[in-house]
Structures are given as C-alpha cells and as structure tokens.
Coordinates of N, CA, C and O in Angstrom, one line a residue:
F47 N 0.8 -1.2 0.0 CA 0.0 0.0 0.0 C 0.9 1.2 0.0 O 2.0 1.2 0.5
A48 N 0.4 2.3 -0.5 CA 1.1 3.6 -0.6 C 1.0 4.3 0.8 O 0.0 4.3 1.4
R49 N 2.1 4.9 1.2 CA 2.1 5.6 2.4 C 2.5 7.1 2.1 O 3.4 7.4 1.4
D50 N 1.8 8.0 2.8 CA 2.1 9.4 2.7 C 3.5 9.7 3.2 O 3.9 9.0 4.2
I51 N 4.1 10.6 2.7 CA 5.4 11.0 3.2 C 5.2 11.9 4.4 O 4.4 12.8 4.4
M52 N 6.0 11.7 5.4 CA 5.9 12.5 6.6 C 6.4 13.9 6.4 O 7.4 14.1 5.7
D53 N 5.6 14.8 6.8 CA 5.9 16.2 6.6 C 5.7 16.9 8.0 O 4.7 16.8 8.6
I54 N 6.8 17.6 8.4 CA 6.8 18.3 9.7 C 6.6 19.8 9.5 O 7.3 20.4 8.7
V55 N 5.5 20.3 10.1 CA 5.2 21.7 10.0 C 5.5 22.4 11.4 O 4.8 21.9 12.4
V56 N 6.3 23.4 11.5 CA 6.6 24.0 12.7 C 5.5 25.1 12.9 O 5.3 26.0 12.1
I57 N 4.8 24.9 14.0 CA 3.7 25.9 14.4 C 4.3 27.0 15.3 O 4.0 28.2 15.0
K58 N 5.1 26.6 16.3 CA 5.8 27.6 17.2 C 7.1 27.0 17.5 O 7.3 25.9 17.7
N59 N 8.1 27.9 17.4 CA 9.5 27.6 17.8 C 10.1 28.7 18.6 O 10.5 29.7 18.1
E60 N 10.0 28.5 19.9 CA 10.4 29.6 20.8 C 11.6 29.0 21.6 O 12.0 27.8 21.5
K61 N 12.2 29.8 22.4 CA 13.4 29.4 23.2 C 13.2 28.2 24.0 O 14.0 27.3 24.1
D62 N 12.0 28.1 24.7 CA 11.8 26.9 25.6 C 10.5 26.2 25.2 O 10.0 25.3 25.9
Y63 N 9.9 26.5 24.0 CA 8.7 25.8 23.6 C 8.7 25.5 22.1 O 9.0 26.4 21.3
L64 N 8.3 24.3 21.8 CA 8.2 23.9 20.4 C 6.8 23.2 20.2 O 6.4 22.4 21.0
E65 N 6.2 23.6 19.1 CA 5.0 22.9 18.7 C 5.1 22.6 17.2 O 5.3 23.5 16.4
I66 N 4.9 21.3 16.9 CA 5.0 20.9 15.5 C 3.8 20.0 15.1 O 3.4 19.2 16.0
S67 N 3.4 20.0 13.9 CA 2.4 19.1 13.3 C 3.2 18.1 12.5 O 4.0 18.5 11.7
I68 N 2.8 16.8 12.6 CA 3.5 15.8 11.9 C 2.5 15.2 10.9 O 1.7 14.3 11.3
K69 N 2.5 15.7 9.7 CA 1.5 15.2 8.7 C 1.9 13.9 8.2 O 3.1 13.6 8.1
G70 N 0.9 13.0 7.9 CA 1.2 11.7 7.4 C 1.4 10.7 8.5 O 1.8 9.5 8.2
E71 N 1.3 11.1 9.8 CA 1.5 10.2 10.9 C 0.2 10.1 11.7 O -0.7 11.0 11.7
E72 N 0.1 9.0 12.5 CA -1.0 8.8 13.4 C -0.4 9.1 14.8 O 0.7 9.5 15.0
Y73 N -1.1 8.7 15.8 CA -0.7 9.0 17.2 C 0.4 8.1 17.7 O 1.1 8.4 18.7
G74 N 0.6 7.0 17.1 CA 1.6 6.0 17.6 C 3.0 6.6 17.8 O 3.6 6.5 18.8
L75 N 3.6 7.1 16.7 CA 4.9 7.7 16.7 C 5.0 8.8 17.7 O 5.9 8.9 18.5
V76 N 4.0 9.7 17.6 CA 4.0 10.9 18.5 C 3.9 10.5 19.9 O 4.6 11.1 20.8
N77 N 3.1 9.5 20.2 CA 3.0 9.1 21.6 C 4.3 8.5 22.1 O 4.7 8.8 23.3
M78 N 5.1 7.7 21.3 CA 6.4 7.2 21.7 C 7.4 8.3 22.0 O 8.1 8.3 22.9
L79 N 7.4 9.3 21.1 CA 8.3 10.5 21.2 C 7.9 11.2 22.5 O 8.8 11.6 23.3
K80 N 6.6 11.4 22.8 CA 6.2 12.1 24.0 C 6.7 11.4 25.2 O 7.3 12.0 26.2
E81 N 6.6 10.1 25.3 CA 7.1 9.3 26.4 C 8.6 9.4 26.6 O 9.0 9.6 27.8
L82 N 9.3 9.4 25.5 CA 10.8 9.5 25.6 C 11.1 11.0 26.1 O 12.1 11.2 26.8
L83 N 10.4 11.9 25.6 CA 10.6 13.3 26.0 C 10.4 13.5 27.5 O 11.1 14.2 28.2
L84 N 9.4 12.9 28.0 CA 9.0 13.0 29.4 C 10.1 12.3 30.3 O 10.2 12.7 31.5
D85 N 10.9 11.4 29.8 CA 12.0 10.8 30.5 C 13.2 11.7 30.6 O 14.1 11.5 31.5
D86 N 13.2 12.8 29.8 CA 14.3 13.7 29.8 C 14.1 14.7 31.0 O 13.1 15.4 31.0
P87 N 15.1 14.8 31.9 CA 14.9 15.8 33.0 C 14.9 17.2 32.6 O 14.4 18.1 33.4
K88 N 15.3 17.6 31.4 CA 15.3 18.9 30.9 C 14.0 19.3 30.3 O 13.7 20.5 30.1
V89 N 13.1 18.3 30.1 CA 11.8 18.5 29.5 C 10.8 18.8 30.7 O 10.6 17.9 31.5
E90 N 10.2 19.9 30.6 CA 9.2 20.3 31.6 C 7.8 19.8 31.3 O 7.0 19.4 32.2
F91 N 7.5 19.7 30.0 CA 6.2 19.3 29.5 C 6.3 18.8 28.1 O 7.0 19.3 27.3
A92 N 5.6 17.7 27.9 CA 5.5 17.1 26.5 C 4.1 16.4 26.4 O 3.7 15.7 27.3
A93 N 3.5 16.8 25.3 CA 2.1 16.2 25.1 C 1.8 16.3 23.6 O 2.6 17.0 22.9
F94 N 0.8 15.7 23.2 CA 0.3 15.9 21.8 C -1.2 15.9 21.8 O -1.9 15.5 22.7
R95 N -1.7 16.5 20.8 CA -3.1 16.5 20.6 C -3.4 16.1 19.1 O -2.6 16.3 18.2
M96 N -4.6 15.6 19.0 CA -5.0 15.2 17.6 C -6.5 15.6 17.6 O -7.3 15.0 18.2
D97 N -6.8 16.6 16.8 CA -8.2 17.1 16.8 C -9.2 16.1 16.3 O -10.3 16.1 16.8
H98 N -8.8 15.3 15.3 CA -9.7 14.3 14.8 C -8.9 13.1 14.3 O -8.0 13.3 13.4
P99 N -9.1 11.9 14.8 CA -8.2 10.8 14.4 C -8.1 10.5 12.9 O -7.1 9.9 12.5
Q100 N -9.2 10.8 12.2 CA -9.1 10.4 10.8 C -8.8 11.6 9.9 O -8.5 11.4 8.7
A101 N -8.9 12.8 10.3 CA -8.8 13.9 9.5 C -7.6 14.8 9.8 O -7.2 15.7 9.0
A102 N -7.1 14.7 11.1 CA -6.1 15.7 11.5 C -4.7 15.0 11.7 O -4.7 13.8 11.8
S103 N -3.7 15.8 11.7 CA -2.4 15.3 12.0 C -2.1 15.6 13.5 O -2.5 16.6 14.0
P104 N -1.3 14.8 14.1 CA -0.9 15.0 15.5 C -0.1 16.2 15.6 O 0.8 16.5 14.8
V105 N -0.2 17.0 16.7 CA 0.6 18.1 17.1 C 1.3 17.8 18.3 O 0.7 17.5 19.4
L106 N 2.6 17.9 18.3 CA 3.5 17.6 19.4 C 3.9 18.9 20.0 O 4.3 19.8 19.3
M107 N 3.8 19.0 21.4 CA 4.2 20.2 22.1 C 5.2 19.8 23.1 O 5.1 18.9 23.9
V108 N 6.3 20.6 23.2 CA 7.4 20.4 24.1 C 7.8 21.7 24.7 O 8.1 22.6 24.1
R109 N 7.9 21.6 26.1 CA 8.5 22.8 26.8 C 9.7 22.3 27.6 O 9.6 21.3 28.3
T110 N 10.8 23.0 27.6 CA 12.0 22.6 28.3 C 12.3 23.6 29.4 O 12.0 24.8 29.3
S111 N 12.9 23.1 30.5 CA 13.4 24.0 31.5 C 14.9 24.4 31.3 O 15.4 25.4 31.8
E112 N 15.6 23.5 30.5 CA 17.0 23.8 30.1 C 17.1 23.3 28.7 O 16.5 22.4 28.3
G113 N 18.0 24.0 28.0 CA 18.3 23.6 26.6 C 17.1 23.9 25.7 O 16.1 24.5 26.2
T114 N 17.2 23.6 24.5 CA 16.1 23.9 23.6 C 15.2 22.7 23.4 O 15.6 21.5 23.5
P115 N 13.9 22.9 23.1 CA 13.0 21.8 22.8 C 13.4 21.0 21.6 O 13.3 19.8 21.5
L116 N 14.0 21.6 20.6 CA 14.5 20.9 19.4 C 15.6 20.0 19.7 O 15.6 18.8 19.3
S117 N 16.5 20.3 20.6 CA 17.6 19.4 21.0 C 17.0 18.2 21.8 O 17.5 17.1 21.6
A118 N 16.0 18.5 22.6 CA 15.4 17.4 23.4 C 14.7 16.5 22.4 O 14.7 15.2 22.6
L119 N 14.0 17.0 21.4 CA 13.3 16.2 20.4 C 14.3 15.3 19.6 O 14.1 14.2 19.4
K120 N 15.4 15.9 19.2 CA 16.5 15.2 18.5 C 17.0 14.0 19.4 O 17.2 12.9 18.9
S121 N 17.2 14.3 20.6 CA 17.6 13.2 21.6 C 16.6 12.1 21.7 O 17.0 10.9 21.7
A122 N 15.3 12.5 21.8 CA 14.3 11.5 21.8 C 14.2 10.6 20.6 O 14.0 9.4 20.6
V123 N 14.4 11.3 19.4 CA 14.4 10.6 18.1 C 15.5 9.6 18.1 O 15.4 8.4 17.6
K124 N 16.7 9.9 18.6 CA 17.9 9.0 18.6 C 17.6 7.8 19.5 O 17.9 6.7 19.1
K125 N 16.9 8.1 20.6 CA 16.6 7.0 21.6 C 15.5 6.0 20.9 O 15.6 4.8 21.0
L126 N 14.6 6.6 20.2 CA 13.6 5.8 19.5 C 14.2 5.0 18.4 O 13.9 3.8 18.3
K127 N 15.1 5.5 17.7 CA 15.8 4.8 16.6 C 16.6 3.6 17.2 O 16.6 2.5 16.7
K128 N 17.3 3.8 18.4 CA 18.0 2.7 19.0 C 17.0 1.7 19.5 O 17.3 0.5 19.3
Q129 N 15.9 2.0 20.0 CA 14.9 1.1 20.5 C 14.4 0.2 19.3 O 14.2 -1.0 19.4
A130 N 14.2 0.9 18.2 CA 13.7 0.2 17.0 C 14.8 -0.8 16.5 O 14.4 -1.9 16.1
T131 N 16.0 -0.4 16.5 CA 17.1 -1.3 16.1 C 17.2 -2.5 17.0 O 17.4 -3.6 16.6
D132 N 17.1 -2.2 18.3 CA 17.2 -3.3 19.3 C 16.0 -4.3 19.1 O 16.2 -5.5 19.2
F133 N 14.9 -3.8 18.8 CA 13.7 -4.6 18.6 C 13.9 -5.4 17.3 O 13.6 -6.6 17.3
K134 N 14.4 -4.8 16.3 CA 14.7 -5.5 15.0 C 15.7 -6.7 15.3 O 15.5 -7.8 14.8
D135 N 16.7 -6.4 16.0 CA 17.7 -7.4 16.3 C 17.1 -8.5 17.2 O 17.4 -9.7 16.9
A136 N 16.3 -8.2 18.1 CA 15.6 -9.2 18.9 C 14.7 -10.1 18.1 O 14.6 -11.3 18.3
M137 N 14.0 -9.5 17.1 CA 13.2 -10.3 16.2 C 14.0 -11.2 15.4 O 13.6 -12.4 15.1
K138 N 15.2 -10.8 14.9 CA 16.1 -11.7 14.2 C 16.4 -12.9 15.0 O 16.4 -14.1 14.6
D139 N 16.8 -12.7 16.3 CA 17.1 -13.7 17.2 C 15.9 -14.6 17.5 O 16.1 -15.9 17.6
A140 N 14.8 -14.1 17.6 CA 13.5 -14.9 17.9 C 13.2 -15.8 16.7 O 12.6 -16.8 16.9
K141 N 13.5 -15.4 15.5 CA 13.2 -16.2 14.3 C 14.2 -17.4 14.1 O 13.9 -18.3 13.4
K142 N 15.3 -17.4 14.9 CA 16.3 -18.5 14.7 C 15.7 -19.7 15.4 O 15.1 -19.6 16.5
P143 N 15.9 -20.9 14.8 CA 15.5 -22.1 15.4 C 16.2 -22.4 16.7 O 17.4 -22.1 16.8
K144 N 15.4 -22.9 17.6 CA 16.0 -23.3 18.9 C 16.8 -24.6 18.8 O 16.4 -25.5 18.0
G145 N 17.9 -24.7 19.6 CA 18.7 -25.9 19.6 C 17.9 -27.1 20.2 O 17.0 -26.9 21.0
K146 N 18.3 -28.3 19.9 CA 17.6 -29.5 20.4 C 18.2 -29.9 21.8 O 19.3 -29.7 22.1

C-alpha cells in the first residue's frame, strides 16, 4: 500500500517551547516520542493533541526548563531509533530455530 510522506510543520518555535504538526502520521509515533521526552529531566512538559483521528495530524508540544525543545526532540528521536534497532535485532534472534 502507498504511504504518505511524513511532513513536519513548525507551528511555534520559541526558546523553551516547540509545537510541530506531523502530517502523514498517526498518534503512535508521536506518543512514543512524547514518552521519551518525558523521561528527559530537561523537559518540563511534553504532550500531543489530535483534533480528529481520521482527518487531523498530531501536534506535538514540548516545553523545556533547560536547553532547547528541538535538541530534546532530537535526543528522543535518537533513543527511539535505538529502540527500533534493538527490537529488530531481537526479532532476528527470535526467528532463529532453537537448539535441540
């Protein structure tokens, strides 16, 4: 099936606050990013909203107490990428036949 290309639209980009719309995505990716952002001690607030699940794109909101929200988001994306790689590796191991 064809998949829309992800498009990120910056709604607000301030010193300690970032709000972006992620077109072509549903809430799954944004929710994972939100959870990773909330694990960051420099992140004061992270949430997302989705006005309508079938017609709207999720909007991710991040407020930081230190550093920029963009650097916190980049860090969360790196962590998510590592988790995805670890999961992929675990799946490869799971598919190997067990010894007798």
